[in-house]
Amino acid sequence: MKLLIIGAQGSGKGTQSKLISEKHHIPHLSTGDLLREAYEKKTKAGIEAHKYIEQGNLAPDEIINEILKQELADKLAFILDGYPRNLKQAENLDKITKIDKVIYLKINDKEAIGRLSSRRMCSKCKIIYGINRVPLEENTCDVCGQALFTREDDTEEKIKTRLKDFKEKTFLILERYKSKVIEIDASKSPEEIFEEIEKKVFGD
Ligand code: ADP
């Protein structure tokens, strides 16, 4: 199955994508993770995109379109998280492949900001910690023991810019894929959200 997961920052896209990927053996493609990895590897695209990411802005379409083309080339199933973010990217995606379903994680700003300001990540396992998942040992990943980090774009000001981008650009994508959209209440706990996705998207 080819899935898109769409939702404002803090809606739990990363957490739910990981759960879906593990349970249904579908690769999780997160453009945010891919761009952060590209920056760590110091590729040309990674360094260029980082100039935008660190300001809380979207990276240029050309960079992200190219990365995505390579990632999707050999995949028959996937859960795509973080792409498309605007109508141009959606048009590009529809030229490359056909999406089956779109999961929309619906959340309000207050809840999203609360979650993001306490968010920490493991750079190795990509596990996301926060209000709903507190690490057993402070600032340490429960699974691999690696130190957790706070994303540089999870500051109040940058969160506001990113949420604005979501409303102005990404939200339009839901209209484009209207017949494929499955809306999920993302204000609940990760377990409850996953249960709803299982029922509504996978039908069990
Ligand atoms: P979030 O959705 O919480 O903002 P992501 O990890 O998905 O976080 O993305 C982090 C940043 O990477 C974005 O703020 C943006 O700068 C960049 N990015 C990710 N996906 C795209 C995309 N499809 N187009 C442009 N920029 C992107």
CSV table of C-alpha atoms and ligand atoms in Angstrom, one decimal:
chain,number,residue,atom,x,y,z
A,1,MET,CA,0.0,0.0,0.0
A,2,LYS,CA,1.2,3.5,-0.8
A,3,LEU,CA,0.3,5.9,2.0
A,4,LEU,CA,0.7,9.5,2.7
A,5,ILE,CA,0.6,10.8,6.3
A,6,ILE,CA,-0.3,14.5,6.7
A,7,GLY,CA,-0.7,16.6,9.8
A,8,ALA,CA,0.6,19.7,11.4
A,9,GLN,CA,3.9,19.6,13.3
A,10,GLY,CA,3.4,17.8,16.5
A,11,SER,CA,0.4,15.8,15.2
A,12,GLY,CA,2.5,12.6,15.7
A,13,LYS,CA,3.3,11.7,12.0
A,14,GLY,CA,6.7,10.4,12.9
A,15,THR,CA,5.5,8.2,15.8
A,16,GLN,CA,2.6,6.8,13.9
A,17,SER,CA,4.6,6.2,10.7
A,18,LYS,CA,7.1,4.2,12.7
A,19,LEU,CA,4.3,2.1,14.3
A,20,ILE,CA,2.7,1.5,10.9
A,21,SER,CA,6.0,0.7,9.3
A,22,GLU,CA,6.9,-1.9,11.9
A,23,LYS,CA,3.5,-3.6,12.1
A,24,HIS,CA,2.8,-3.7,8.3
A,25,HIS,CA,6.4,-4.0,7.1
A,26,ILE,CA,6.1,-0.9,4.9
A,27,PRO,CA,9.2,1.3,4.6
A,28,HIS,CA,8.8,4.7,6.4
A,29,LEU,CA,10.1,7.6,4.3
A,30,SER,CA,10.4,10.8,6.2
A,31,THR,CA,11.7,13.7,4.2
A,32,GLY,CA,12.7,15.5,7.4
A,33,ASP,CA,14.8,12.5,8.5
A,34,LEU,CA,16.3,12.2,4.9
A,35,LEU,CA,17.3,15.9,4.9
A,36,ARG,CA,18.8,15.7,8.4
A,37,GLU,CA,20.8,12.6,7.4
A,38,ALA,CA,21.9,14.4,4.2
A,39,TYR,CA,23.2,17.3,6.3
A,40,GLU,CA,25.0,14.9,8.7
A,41,LYS,CA,26.7,13.3,5.7
A,42,LYS,CA,27.5,16.8,4.4
A,43,THR,CA,26.1,16.2,0.9
A,44,LYS,CA,25.6,19.3,-1.3
A,45,ALA,CA,21.8,18.9,-1.1
A,46,GLY,CA,21.9,18.4,2.7
A,47,ILE,CA,24.0,21.6,3.3
A,48,GLU,CA,21.8,23.7,1.0
A,49,ALA,CA,18.5,22.4,2.6
A,50,HIS,CA,19.9,23.0,6.1
A,51,LYS,CA,20.0,26.8,5.5
A,52,TYR,CA,16.2,26.7,5.3
A,53,ILE,CA,15.5,24.1,7.9
A,54,GLU,CA,17.4,25.9,10.6
A,55,GLN,CA,15.1,28.9,10.1
A,56,GLY,CA,12.0,26.8,10.3
A,57,ASN,CA,11.3,27.3,6.6
A,58,LEU,CA,10.6,24.8,3.8
A,59,ALA,CA,13.6,23.5,1.8
A,60,PRO,CA,13.5,24.3,-2.0
A,61,ASP,CA,11.3,22.0,-4.0
A,62,GLU,CA,14.1,21.0,-6.5
A,63,ILE,CA,16.2,19.6,-3.7
A,64,ILE,CA,13.5,17.6,-2.1
A,65,ASN,CA,12.0,16.4,-5.4
A,66,GLU,CA,15.3,14.9,-6.4
A,67,ILE,CA,15.8,13.1,-3.1
A,68,LEU,CA,12.3,11.8,-3.2
A,69,LYS,CA,12.6,10.5,-6.8
A,70,GLN,CA,15.6,8.4,-5.8
A,71,GLU,CA,13.9,7.1,-2.6
A,72,LEU,CA,10.6,6.1,-4.4
A,73,ALA,CA,12.3,4.6,-7.5
A,74,ASP,CA,12.3,1.0,-6.3
A,75,LYS,CA,9.4,1.0,-3.7
A,76,LEU,CA,6.1,-0.8,-4.3
A,77,ALA,CA,4.8,0.2,-0.8
A,78,PHE,CA,5.7,3.0,1.6
A,79,ILE,CA,4.4,5.5,4.1
A,80,LEU,CA,5.5,8.9,3.1
A,81,ASP,CA,5.8,11.5,5.9
A,82,GLY,CA,6.7,15.1,5.2
A,83,TYR,CA,5.9,15.1,1.5
A,84,PRO,CA,4.1,16.7,-0.3
A,85,ARG,CA,4.1,20.0,1.5
A,86,ASN,CA,2.7,22.2,-1.2
A,87,LEU,CA,0.6,21.7,-4.4
A,88,LYS,CA,3.7,21.8,-6.6
A,89,GLN,CA,5.2,18.8,-4.7
A,90,ALA,CA,1.8,17.0,-4.9
A,91,GLU,CA,1.8,17.5,-8.7
A,92,ASN,CA,5.4,16.1,-8.8
A,93,LEU,CA,4.4,13.1,-6.7
A,94,ASP,CA,1.4,12.2,-8.8
A,95,LYS,CA,3.7,12.1,-11.8
A,96,ILE,CA,6.0,9.6,-10.1
A,97,THR,CA,3.5,7.3,-8.4
A,98,LYS,CA,-0.2,6.7,-7.4
A,99,ILE,CA,-1.1,7.1,-3.8
A,100,ASP,CA,-3.7,4.7,-2.3
A,101,LYS,CA,-4.7,6.5,0.9
A,102,VAL,CA,-4.0,9.6,2.8
A,103,ILE,CA,-3.9,9.6,6.6
A,104,TYR,CA,-4.7,13.0,8.0
A,105,LEU,CA,-3.8,13.5,11.7
A,106,LYS,CA,-5.9,16.4,12.9
A,107,ILE,CA,-4.7,18.4,15.9
A,108,ASN,CA,-5.1,22.0,17.2
A,109,ASP,CA,-2.3,24.5,17.6
A,110,LYS,CA,-2.3,24.5,21.4
A,111,GLU,CA,-1.8,20.8,21.7
A,112,ALA,CA,0.8,20.8,18.9
A,113,ILE,CA,2.9,23.5,20.5
A,114,GLY,CA,2.7,21.8,23.9
A,115,ARG,CA,4.0,18.6,22.4
A,116,LEU,CA,6.8,20.1,20.2
A,117,SER,CA,8.2,22.2,23.0
A,118,SER,CA,9.0,19.1,25.0
A,119,ARG,CA,10.1,16.9,22.1
A,120,ARG,CA,13.4,15.1,22.1
A,121,MET,CA,14.7,12.6,19.5
A,122,CYS,CA,17.1,9.7,19.3
A,123,SER,CA,19.3,10.3,16.2
A,124,LYS,CA,20.0,6.6,15.9
A,125,CYS,CA,16.5,4.9,16.4
A,126,LYS,CA,14.5,8.0,15.4
A,127,ILE,CA,12.3,7.4,18.4
A,128,ILE,CA,10.5,10.5,19.5
A,129,TYR,CA,10.2,11.3,23.2
A,130,GLY,CA,7.9,13.9,24.8
A,131,ILE,CA,4.9,14.3,27.0
A,132,ASN,CA,3.5,10.9,25.9
A,133,ARG,CA,6.8,9.0,26.0
A,134,VAL,CA,9.2,10.0,28.7
A,135,PRO,CA,12.6,8.2,28.6
A,136,LEU,CA,13.4,5.9,31.6
A,137,GLU,CA,16.7,7.7,32.1
A,138,GLU,CA,16.8,11.4,31.5
A,139,ASN,CA,17.9,12.4,28.0
A,140,THR,CA,18.8,8.8,27.1
A,141,CYS,CA,17.2,6.6,24.5
A,142,ASP,CA,15.5,3.6,26.1
A,143,VAL,CA,16.4,1.3,23.2
A,144,CYS,CA,20.0,2.1,22.2
A,145,GLY,CA,21.3,4.3,25.1
A,146,GLN,CA,22.2,7.2,22.8
A,147,ALA,CA,21.9,10.7,24.1
A,148,LEU,CA,18.6,12.5,23.0
A,149,PHE,CA,18.7,15.8,21.1
A,150,THR,CA,16.2,18.7,20.7
A,151,ARG,CA,15.7,19.6,17.1
A,152,GLU,CA,17.0,23.1,16.3
A,153,ASP,CA,13.7,24.0,14.6
A,154,ASP,CA,11.7,23.1,17.8
A,155,THR,CA,11.9,26.6,19.2
A,156,GLU,CA,8.7,28.6,19.8
A,157,GLU,CA,9.4,31.1,17.0
A,158,LYS,CA,10.3,28.4,14.4
A,159,ILE,CA,7.4,26.2,15.5
A,160,LYS,CA,5.0,29.1,14.7
A,161,THR,CA,6.6,29.6,11.2
A,162,ARG,CA,6.2,25.9,10.5
A,163,LEU,CA,2.6,25.7,11.7
A,164,LYS,CA,1.8,28.7,9.5
A,165,ASP,CA,3.4,27.0,6.5
A,166,PHE,CA,1.3,23.9,7.2
A,167,LYS,CA,-1.9,26.0,7.2
A,168,GLU,CA,-1.1,28.0,4.1
A,169,LYS,CA,0.6,25.4,2.0
A,170,THR,CA,0.3,21.8,3.2
A,171,PHE,CA,-3.4,22.0,4.1
A,172,LEU,CA,-4.3,22.5,0.4
A,173,ILE,CA,-3.1,19.0,-0.3
A,174,LEU,CA,-6.0,17.5,1.6
A,175,GLU,CA,-8.3,19.1,-0.9
A,176,ARG,CA,-6.4,17.6,-3.8
A,177,TYR,CA,-6.6,14.0,-2.4
A,178,LYS,CA,-10.1,14.5,-0.9
A,179,SER,CA,-11.5,11.1,-2.0
A,180,LYS,CA,-8.5,9.3,-0.4
A,181,VAL,CA,-8.3,11.2,2.9
A,182,ILE,CA,-9.0,9.3,6.2
A,183,GLU,CA,-9.2,11.8,9.1
A,184,ILE,CA,-7.9,10.7,12.5
A,185,ASP,CA,-8.3,12.5,15.8
A,186,ALA,CA,-4.7,13.1,16.7
A,187,SER,CA,-5.3,14.7,20.1
A,188,LYS,CA,-5.5,11.3,21.8
A,189,SER,CA,-2.6,9.1,23.1
A,190,PRO,CA,-0.2,7.4,20.5
A,191,GLU,CA,-1.8,4.0,21.3
A,192,GLU,CA,-5.3,5.3,20.7
A,193,ILE,CA,-4.4,7.0,17.5
A,194,PHE,CA,-2.7,3.9,16.2
A,195,GLU,CA,-5.8,1.9,17.1
A,196,GLU,CA,-8.0,4.3,15.0
A,197,ILE,CA,-5.5,4.1,12.1
A,198,GLU,CA,-5.6,0.3,12.2
A,199,LYS,CA,-9.4,0.3,12.1
A,200,LYS,CA,-9.9,3.0,9.5
A,201,VAL,CA,-7.0,2.4,7.2
A,202,PHE,CA,-6.2,-1.3,7.5
A,203,GLY,CA,-9.6,-2.4,8.5
A,204,ASP,CA,-8.8,-4.6,11.5
B,1,ADP,P1,8.0,18.8,10.8
B,1,ADP,O1,6.9,18.3,10.0
B,1,ADP,O2,7.8,18.5,12.3
B,1,ADP,O3,8.3,20.3,10.6
B,1,ADP,P2,10.0,17.2,9.5
B,1,ADP,O4,11.1,16.4,10.2
B,1,ADP,O5,9.0,16.5,8.6
B,1,ADP,O6,9.3,18.1,10.6
B,1,ADP,O7,10.8,18.3,8.6
B,1,ADP,C1,11.8,19.2,9.1
B,1,ADP,C2,12.1,20.3,8.1
B,1,ADP,O8,12.6,19.7,6.9
B,1,ADP,C3,10.9,21.1,7.6
B,1,ADP,O9,10.6,22.2,8.5
B,1,ADP,C4,11.4,21.6,6.3
B,1,ADP,O10,12.3,22.7,6.5
B,1,ADP,C5,12.2,20.4,5.8
B,1,ADP,N1,11.4,19.6,4.9
B,1,ADP,C6,10.9,18.3,5.2
B,1,ADP,N2,10.1,17.9,4.2
B,1,ADP,C7,10.1,18.9,3.3
B,1,ADP,C8,9.4,19.1,2.0
B,1,ADP,N3,8.7,18.1,1.5
B,1,ADP,N4,9.6,20.2,1.3
B,1,ADP,C9,10.4,21.2,1.8
B,1,ADP,N5,11.0,21.1,3.0
B,1,ADP,C10,10.9,20.0,3.7
